[in-house]
Amino acid sequence: MLTLAIETSCDETACAVIKDGREVLSNIISSQIDVHRKFGGVVPEIASRKHIEAINNIIQEALDEANCTFKDLDLIGVTQGPGLVGALLVGISTAKALAYGLDIPLIGVNHIEGHICANYIEHKDLEPPFTCLVVSGGHTYLLNVKSYVDYELVGRTRDDAAGEAFDKVARALGLPYPGGPHIDRLAKIGDKDSIPFPRVYLEDGSYDFSFSGLKTAVLNYLNQMKQKGEEIIVEDVAASFQQAVLDVLVDKAFRLARETSSKKIVIAGGVAANEGLRNMLESRGEEEGIRIYYPSRILCTDNAAMIGSAAYYHYINGERSDLSLNVEPNLGLN
Ligand code: KG4
Ligand code: ZN
């Protein structure tokens, strides 16, 4: 069964052809990062316009690379939300036109669920249930994934998302957007124990997260160092900040796995590309007998292959969207 999937929720125009929900025949991603970089973040209006310019060519490229035509397709999947309203509209309108014109079913997909499903593409043996940590630029969720279409939300961030904290701290350090990969790179050479940034665990037993206090602590540290005329060692700040984020993410993920007797922890979203996070989870996983799953880098950040996988599992579950499908910029899980 061939699914053509479209993803336009933020600054990547992406289209993929997926076979039976797990096999990638093509995965084309056109990034707008260079356009937005000079503004230090994504400009929504520019994102929408760039999606419109790119989308038809990206779809054709995805079909060509998959060596198929519109006539071979069985299903259209598209990101419905969360994301930027104007950006999402480009993908949804295109997907609806295709589904109508080709007379094939349409499925609107939750972007966050897409990130989780990237793991099904990467790990052919992975099946629910499992403990899942979603860490992206816009979201931080801790979940029990009960089936391919059933998610129990256990914790979420109360302020900044993990990726957002990486990007804001990177910006304060004068690093380019998006800053996550730069912090990751510098953290490898810095001393993670050099600056005692706070670990915010919230109330006893809480699975929620909060990163804005940590971000403020880093900004205060930088200001104080500047005022005192002392040298700021960017690598040490990056390493100490990253470790403060990872300690909390990893602790809470393992606590949930223990509490639910889960032997699998799956990570998803852009920050799942972080090498420090992967290493820390894996060494703790070895100690505690828990297997860690994460997607390859290209499937961690925004792409349409993951949307195709999620669409497939909802299709198999008997769900269908109709042509009244609309964007949901604030769509949550459940
Ligand atoms: O999932 P994603 O592509 O977009 C959203 O749906 O939000 O995530 C993008 C986020 C950005 O904040 C980026 O800085 C972060 O993922 N990111 C990383 C790394 N690679 C991307 N954060 C930390 N370490 C990385 N290696
Ligand atoms: Zn994303």
Short mmCIF file of C-alpha atoms and ligand atoms in Angstrom, two decimals:
data_model
loop_
_atom_site.label_atom_id
_atom_site.label_comp_id
_atom_site.label_asym_id
_atom_site.label_seq_id
_atom_site.Cartn_x
_atom_site.Cartn_y
_atom_site.Cartn_z
CA MET A 1 0.00 0.00 0.00
CA LEU A 2 1.52 3.34 -1.09
CA THR A 3 0.98 6.52 0.96
CA LEU A 4 1.98 9.96 -0.28
CA ALA A 5 2.59 12.17 2.75
CA ILE A 6 2.96 15.93 3.02
CA GLU A 7 4.47 17.92 5.91
CA THR A 8 4.47 21.76 5.99
CA SER A 9 3.93 22.58 9.68
CA CYS A 10 6.99 24.82 10.13
CA ASP A 11 9.99 25.60 7.94
CA GLU A 12 10.44 22.36 5.98
CA THR A 13 8.44 21.60 2.83
CA ALA A 14 8.48 17.81 2.80
CA CYS A 15 6.91 15.00 0.80
CA ALA A 16 7.45 11.26 1.00
CA VAL A 17 6.17 8.02 -0.48
CA ILE A 18 5.87 5.21 2.09
CA LYS A 19 5.09 1.54 1.47
CA ASP A 20 3.00 -0.28 4.07
CA GLY A 21 3.70 2.31 6.76
CA ARG A 22 7.34 1.41 7.36
CA GLU A 23 9.32 1.38 4.13
CA VAL A 24 10.58 4.70 2.73
CA LEU A 25 10.50 4.84 -1.09
CA SER A 26 11.31 8.57 -1.09
CA ASN A 27 11.70 11.28 1.54
CA ILE A 28 12.24 14.75 0.06
CA ILE A 29 12.87 17.67 2.42
CA SER A 30 13.29 21.24 1.25
CA SER A 31 14.52 23.30 4.19
CA GLN A 32 13.90 27.03 4.50
CA ILE A 33 16.40 27.38 7.35
CA ASP A 34 18.76 29.61 5.36
CA VAL A 35 15.93 32.07 4.66
CA HIS A 36 14.90 32.30 8.32
CA ARG A 37 18.39 32.24 9.82
CA LYS A 38 18.96 35.96 9.33
CA PHE A 39 15.87 36.65 11.48
CA GLY A 40 17.08 34.30 14.25
CA GLY A 41 13.91 32.19 14.02
CA VAL A 42 11.04 31.19 11.73
CA VAL A 43 8.98 34.06 10.23
CA PRO A 44 5.49 32.54 9.71
CA GLU A 45 4.44 34.62 6.68
CA ILE A 46 7.68 33.87 4.85
CA ALA A 47 7.31 30.16 5.71
CA SER A 48 3.85 30.01 4.06
CA ARG A 49 5.08 31.70 0.89
CA LYS A 50 8.09 29.42 0.61
CA HIS A 51 5.87 26.34 1.03
CA ILE A 52 3.65 27.51 -1.85
CA GLU A 53 6.67 28.02 -4.09
CA ALA A 54 8.15 24.62 -3.30
CA ILE A 55 5.30 22.16 -2.78
CA ASN A 56 4.45 21.05 -6.31
CA ASN A 57 8.07 20.40 -7.22
CA ILE A 58 8.71 18.53 -3.98
CA ILE A 59 5.71 16.25 -4.60
CA GLN A 60 6.93 15.50 -8.13
CA GLU A 61 10.43 14.79 -6.81
CA ALA A 62 9.02 12.40 -4.22
CA LEU A 63 7.05 10.51 -6.89
CA ASP A 64 10.04 10.39 -9.26
CA GLU A 65 12.41 9.10 -6.61
CA ALA A 66 9.88 6.45 -5.54
CA ASN A 67 9.57 5.51 -9.20
CA CYS A 68 5.80 5.84 -9.19
CA THR A 69 3.03 8.10 -10.48
CA PHE A 70 -0.12 9.58 -8.92
CA LYS A 71 -2.06 6.56 -10.24
CA ASP A 72 -0.06 4.17 -8.03
CA LEU A 73 -1.03 5.94 -4.79
CA ASP A 74 -3.55 4.44 -2.32
CA LEU A 75 -3.64 7.07 0.43
CA ILE A 76 -2.77 10.73 1.11
CA GLY A 77 -1.47 11.67 4.58
CA VAL A 78 -0.94 15.25 5.69
CA THR A 79 0.07 17.11 8.85
CA GLN A 80 -3.03 18.73 10.35
CA GLY A 81 -1.28 20.34 13.35
CA PRO A 82 0.22 21.50 15.60
CA GLY A 83 2.18 24.12 13.70
CA LEU A 84 1.96 27.49 11.98
CA VAL A 85 -1.53 28.06 10.61
CA GLY A 86 -0.51 29.51 7.23
CA ALA A 87 2.19 26.89 6.72
CA LEU A 88 -0.16 24.01 7.59
CA LEU A 89 -2.81 25.38 5.19
CA VAL A 90 -0.50 24.95 2.21
CA GLY A 91 -0.03 21.24 2.96
CA ILE A 92 -3.69 20.57 3.81
CA SER A 93 -5.05 22.33 0.71
CA THR A 94 -2.64 20.43 -1.52
CA ALA A 95 -3.46 17.10 0.16
CA LYS A 96 -7.21 17.66 -0.15
CA ALA A 97 -6.90 18.56 -3.84
CA LEU A 98 -4.86 15.40 -4.47
CA ALA A 99 -7.20 13.10 -2.54
CA TYR A 100 -10.23 14.57 -4.34
CA GLY A 101 -8.62 14.52 -7.78
CA LEU A 102 -7.28 10.97 -7.41
CA ASP A 103 -10.37 9.76 -5.54
CA ILE A 104 -8.32 8.11 -2.77
CA PRO A 105 -8.65 8.39 1.04
CA LEU A 106 -7.15 11.23 3.06
CA ILE A 107 -5.84 11.14 6.64
CA GLY A 108 -4.97 14.24 8.71
CA VAL A 109 -2.01 13.46 11.00
CA ASN A 110 -0.86 14.91 14.32
CA HIS A 111 2.71 16.14 13.80
CA ILE A 112 3.82 14.93 17.24
CA GLU A 113 2.51 11.45 16.48
CA GLY A 114 4.47 11.61 13.25
CA HIS A 115 7.68 12.17 15.23
CA ILE A 116 6.95 9.05 17.29
CA CYS A 117 6.18 6.99 14.14
CA ALA A 118 9.61 7.89 12.70
CA ASN A 119 10.78 5.11 15.02
CA TYR A 120 8.62 2.51 13.24
CA ILE A 121 10.43 3.36 10.01
CA GLU A 122 13.84 3.12 11.65
CA HIS A 123 13.22 0.01 13.77
CA LYS A 124 11.27 -2.61 11.83
CA ASP A 125 10.79 -4.72 14.99
CA LEU A 126 9.45 -1.93 17.22
CA GLU A 127 5.86 -2.41 18.38
CA PRO A 128 3.81 -0.65 21.07
CA PRO A 129 3.44 -0.53 24.05
CA PHE A 130 6.45 1.58 25.06
CA THR A 131 7.51 4.64 27.08
CA CYS A 132 8.06 7.65 24.83
CA LEU A 133 9.81 10.97 25.26
CA VAL A 134 9.00 13.54 22.54
CA VAL A 135 11.46 16.43 22.52
CA SER A 136 11.08 18.88 19.64
CA GLY A 137 11.37 22.60 18.99
CA GLY A 138 7.77 23.20 20.04
CA HIS A 139 6.89 20.30 22.36
CA THR A 140 8.11 18.17 25.25
CA TYR A 141 5.89 15.22 26.08
CA LEU A 142 6.25 12.08 28.16
CA LEU A 143 3.82 9.39 27.03
CA ASN A 144 2.70 5.82 27.37
CA VAL A 145 2.24 4.69 23.78
CA LYS A 146 -0.39 1.96 24.17
CA SER A 147 -0.99 1.06 20.53
CA TYR A 148 -0.26 2.47 17.07
CA VAL A 149 -3.08 4.99 17.55
CA ASP A 150 -3.53 5.26 21.33
CA TYR A 151 -1.41 7.63 23.42
CA GLU A 152 -1.60 8.38 27.12
CA LEU A 153 -0.09 11.75 27.91
CA VAL A 154 1.70 11.62 31.28
CA GLY A 155 3.81 14.77 31.33
CA ARG A 156 4.50 17.90 29.31
CA THR A 157 6.42 21.14 29.58
CA ARG A 158 4.78 23.92 31.53
CA ASP A 159 6.71 26.63 29.66
CA ASP A 160 9.51 26.30 27.08
CA ALA A 161 9.95 23.14 25.01
CA ALA A 162 13.33 21.41 25.29
CA GLY A 163 14.35 22.40 21.75
CA GLU A 164 13.17 25.95 22.35
CA ALA A 165 15.45 26.16 25.41
CA PHE A 166 18.38 24.89 23.32
CA ASP A 167 17.63 27.50 20.63
CA LYS A 168 17.25 30.40 23.09
CA VAL A 169 20.43 29.59 25.01
CA ALA A 170 22.29 29.15 21.71
CA ARG A 171 21.10 32.55 20.59
CA ALA A 172 22.37 34.14 23.83
CA LEU A 173 25.73 32.47 23.15
CA GLY A 174 25.81 34.02 19.66
CA LEU A 175 25.32 30.69 17.86
CA PRO A 176 23.29 30.43 14.62
CA TYR A 177 19.65 29.25 14.38
CA PRO A 178 18.67 26.51 15.03
CA GLY A 179 21.02 26.31 17.97
CA GLY A 180 20.40 22.73 19.20
CA PRO A 181 22.98 21.07 16.95
CA HIS A 182 25.59 23.74 17.85
CA ILE A 183 25.10 23.25 21.60
CA ASP A 184 25.36 19.49 21.02
CA ARG A 185 28.67 19.94 19.15
CA LEU A 186 30.19 22.35 21.73
CA ALA A 187 28.98 20.28 24.69
CA LYS A 188 31.26 17.46 23.55
CA ILE A 189 34.35 19.58 24.21
CA GLY A 190 33.10 21.55 27.23
CA ASP A 191 33.09 20.58 30.91
CA LYS A 192 29.55 19.64 31.93
CA ASP A 193 30.33 20.02 35.63
CA SER A 194 31.84 23.52 35.38
CA ILE A 195 28.67 25.58 36.03
CA PRO A 196 25.97 24.33 38.46
CA PHE A 197 22.79 25.23 36.52
CA PRO A 198 19.50 24.21 38.21
CA ARG A 199 17.70 20.91 37.54
CA VAL A 200 13.98 21.60 37.73
CA TYR A 201 12.02 18.50 38.80
CA LEU A 202 8.80 20.29 39.96
CA GLU A 203 6.58 18.64 42.61
CA ASP A 204 7.34 15.16 43.92
CA GLY A 205 6.17 12.55 41.43
CA SER A 206 5.45 15.05 38.66
CA TYR A 207 6.22 14.02 35.09
CA ASP A 208 5.94 17.61 33.83
CA PHE A 209 8.92 19.69 32.75
CA SER A 210 9.95 23.34 33.05
CA PHE A 211 12.92 24.81 31.20
CA SER A 212 12.37 28.57 31.39
CA GLY A 213 14.04 28.88 34.82
CA LEU A 214 17.12 27.10 33.49
CA LYS A 215 17.18 29.38 30.44
CA THR A 216 17.00 32.43 32.76
CA ALA A 217 19.80 31.00 34.92
CA VAL A 218 22.02 30.73 31.84
CA LEU A 219 21.16 34.31 30.75
CA ASN A 220 21.89 35.60 34.28
CA TYR A 221 25.20 33.73 34.36
CA LEU A 222 26.22 35.28 31.00
CA ASN A 223 25.25 38.80 32.19
CA GLN A 224 27.15 38.43 35.47
CA MET A 225 30.28 37.20 33.70
CA LYS A 226 30.11 40.12 31.26
CA GLN A 227 29.62 42.63 34.11
CA LYS A 228 32.61 41.21 35.95
CA GLY A 229 34.62 41.32 32.72
CA GLU A 230 35.35 37.60 33.01
CA GLU A 231 35.86 35.31 30.04
CA ILE A 232 32.87 33.19 29.02
CA ILE A 233 33.87 29.70 27.96
CA VAL A 234 31.12 28.93 25.47
CA GLU A 235 31.86 25.19 25.40
CA ASP A 236 31.51 24.95 29.19
CA VAL A 237 28.22 26.89 29.20
CA ALA A 238 26.89 24.64 26.40
CA ALA A 239 27.96 21.45 28.19
CA SER A 240 26.64 22.52 31.62
CA PHE A 241 23.32 23.75 30.19
CA GLN A 242 22.83 20.60 28.09
CA GLN A 243 23.56 18.35 31.06
CA ALA A 244 20.97 20.19 33.18
CA VAL A 245 18.33 19.53 30.49
CA LEU A 246 19.34 15.91 29.93
CA ASP A 247 19.45 14.96 33.63
CA VAL A 248 15.77 15.83 34.03
CA LEU A 249 14.63 14.34 30.71
CA VAL A 250 16.44 11.06 31.31
CA ASP A 251 15.42 10.73 34.99
CA LYS A 252 11.74 11.23 34.25
CA ALA A 253 11.73 8.90 31.24
CA PHE A 254 13.32 6.09 33.29
CA ARG A 255 11.00 6.72 36.24
CA LEU A 256 7.97 6.33 33.97
CA ALA A 257 9.43 3.20 32.36
CA ARG A 258 9.99 1.68 35.81
CA GLU A 259 6.54 2.64 37.03
CA THR A 260 4.86 1.04 34.00
CA SER A 261 7.28 -1.93 33.87
CA SER A 262 8.20 -0.92 30.35
CA LYS A 263 11.37 -2.37 28.85
CA LYS A 264 11.45 0.08 25.92
CA ILE A 265 12.11 3.83 25.87
CA VAL A 266 11.58 5.54 22.53
CA ILE A 267 12.70 9.11 21.87
CA ALA A 268 11.40 11.33 19.09
CA GLY A 269 11.56 14.91 17.75
CA GLY A 270 14.45 17.18 16.76
CA VAL A 271 16.23 17.00 20.15
CA ALA A 272 16.31 13.18 19.82
CA ALA A 273 19.20 13.89 17.43
CA ASN A 274 21.24 15.09 20.45
CA GLU A 275 24.23 12.85 20.94
CA GLY A 276 24.51 13.57 24.66
CA LEU A 277 20.87 12.49 25.15
CA ARG A 278 21.34 9.30 23.13
CA ASN A 279 24.51 8.34 25.00
CA MET A 280 23.07 9.03 28.42
CA LEU A 281 19.90 7.03 27.71
CA GLU A 282 21.86 4.13 26.30
CA SER A 283 24.30 3.81 29.19
CA ARG A 284 21.48 4.03 31.73
CA GLY A 285 19.41 1.64 29.58
CA GLU A 286 22.21 -0.92 29.76
CA GLU A 287 22.34 -0.64 33.57
CA GLU A 288 18.56 -0.97 33.95
CA GLY A 289 17.87 -3.54 31.21
CA ILE A 290 15.81 -1.15 29.10
CA ARG A 291 16.24 -0.93 25.33
CA ILE A 292 16.52 2.56 23.82
CA TYR A 293 15.14 3.44 20.38
CA TYR A 294 15.70 6.62 18.37
CA PRO A 295 15.43 7.49 14.69
CA SER A 296 18.39 8.32 12.46
CA ARG A 297 19.10 12.05 12.33
CA ILE A 298 17.19 12.73 9.11
CA LEU A 299 14.06 11.14 10.61
CA CYS A 300 14.41 13.04 13.95
CA THR A 301 13.78 16.50 12.54
CA ASP A 302 10.73 17.40 10.46
CA ASN A 303 10.07 15.13 7.48
CA ALA A 304 7.08 13.63 5.65
CA ALA A 305 8.07 9.95 5.91
CA MET A 306 7.02 9.98 9.58
CA ILE A 307 3.67 11.53 8.60
CA GLY A 308 3.15 8.74 6.04
CA SER A 309 3.76 6.11 8.71
CA ALA A 310 1.26 7.70 11.13
CA ALA A 311 -1.33 8.09 8.34
CA TYR A 312 -0.97 4.40 7.44
CA TYR A 313 -1.66 3.20 11.01
CA HIS A 314 -4.75 5.40 11.32
CA TYR A 315 -5.95 4.09 7.94
CA ILE A 316 -5.48 0.50 9.11
CA ASN A 317 -7.48 1.45 12.21
CA GLY A 318 -10.42 2.32 9.93
CA GLU A 319 -10.18 6.09 10.24
CA ARG A 320 -10.73 8.52 7.34
CA SER A 321 -10.61 12.32 7.09
CA ASP A 322 -13.00 14.04 4.70
CA LEU A 323 -12.66 17.18 2.63
CA SER A 324 -13.80 19.34 5.56
CA LEU A 325 -10.40 18.56 7.19
CA ASN A 326 -8.98 21.79 8.57
CA VAL A 327 -5.71 22.88 10.16
CA GLU A 328 -5.40 22.63 13.96
CA PRO A 329 -2.47 24.91 14.91
CA ASN A 330 -2.76 23.94 18.60
CA LEU A 331 -3.58 20.26 18.17
CA GLY A 332 -2.57 18.25 21.25
CA LEU A 333 -2.18 14.51 21.72
CA ASN A 334 -5.49 12.86 22.77
O1 KG4 B 1 11.14 18.29 15.69
P1 KG4 B 1 11.75 19.47 15.07
O2 KG4 B 1 12.44 19.34 13.74
O3 KG4 B 1 10.71 20.61 14.89
C1 KG4 B 1 9.57 20.74 15.67
O4 KG4 B 1 8.59 20.02 15.42
O5 KG4 B 1 9.65 21.56 16.61
O6 KG4 B 1 12.75 20.03 16.16
C2 KG4 B 1 13.56 21.15 15.94
C3 KG4 B 1 14.32 21.39 17.23
C4 KG4 B 1 15.08 22.69 17.26
O7 KG4 B 1 14.81 23.33 18.47
C5 KG4 B 1 16.54 22.25 17.18
O8 KG4 B 1 17.43 23.14 17.81
C6 KG4 B 1 16.49 20.92 17.89
O9 KG4 B 1 15.28 20.34 17.44
N1 KG4 B 1 17.63 20.07 17.56
C7 KG4 B 1 18.55 19.69 18.48
C8 KG4 B 1 19.51 18.91 17.79
N2 KG4 B 1 19.12 18.84 16.48
C9 KG4 B 1 17.96 19.55 16.36
N3 KG4 B 1 18.64 19.94 19.80
C10 KG4 B 1 19.69 19.42 20.46
N4 KG4 B 1 20.67 18.68 19.87
C11 KG4 B 1 20.61 18.39 18.54
N5 KG4 B 1 21.57 17.66 17.98
ZN ZN B 2 8.59 18.55 14.41
#
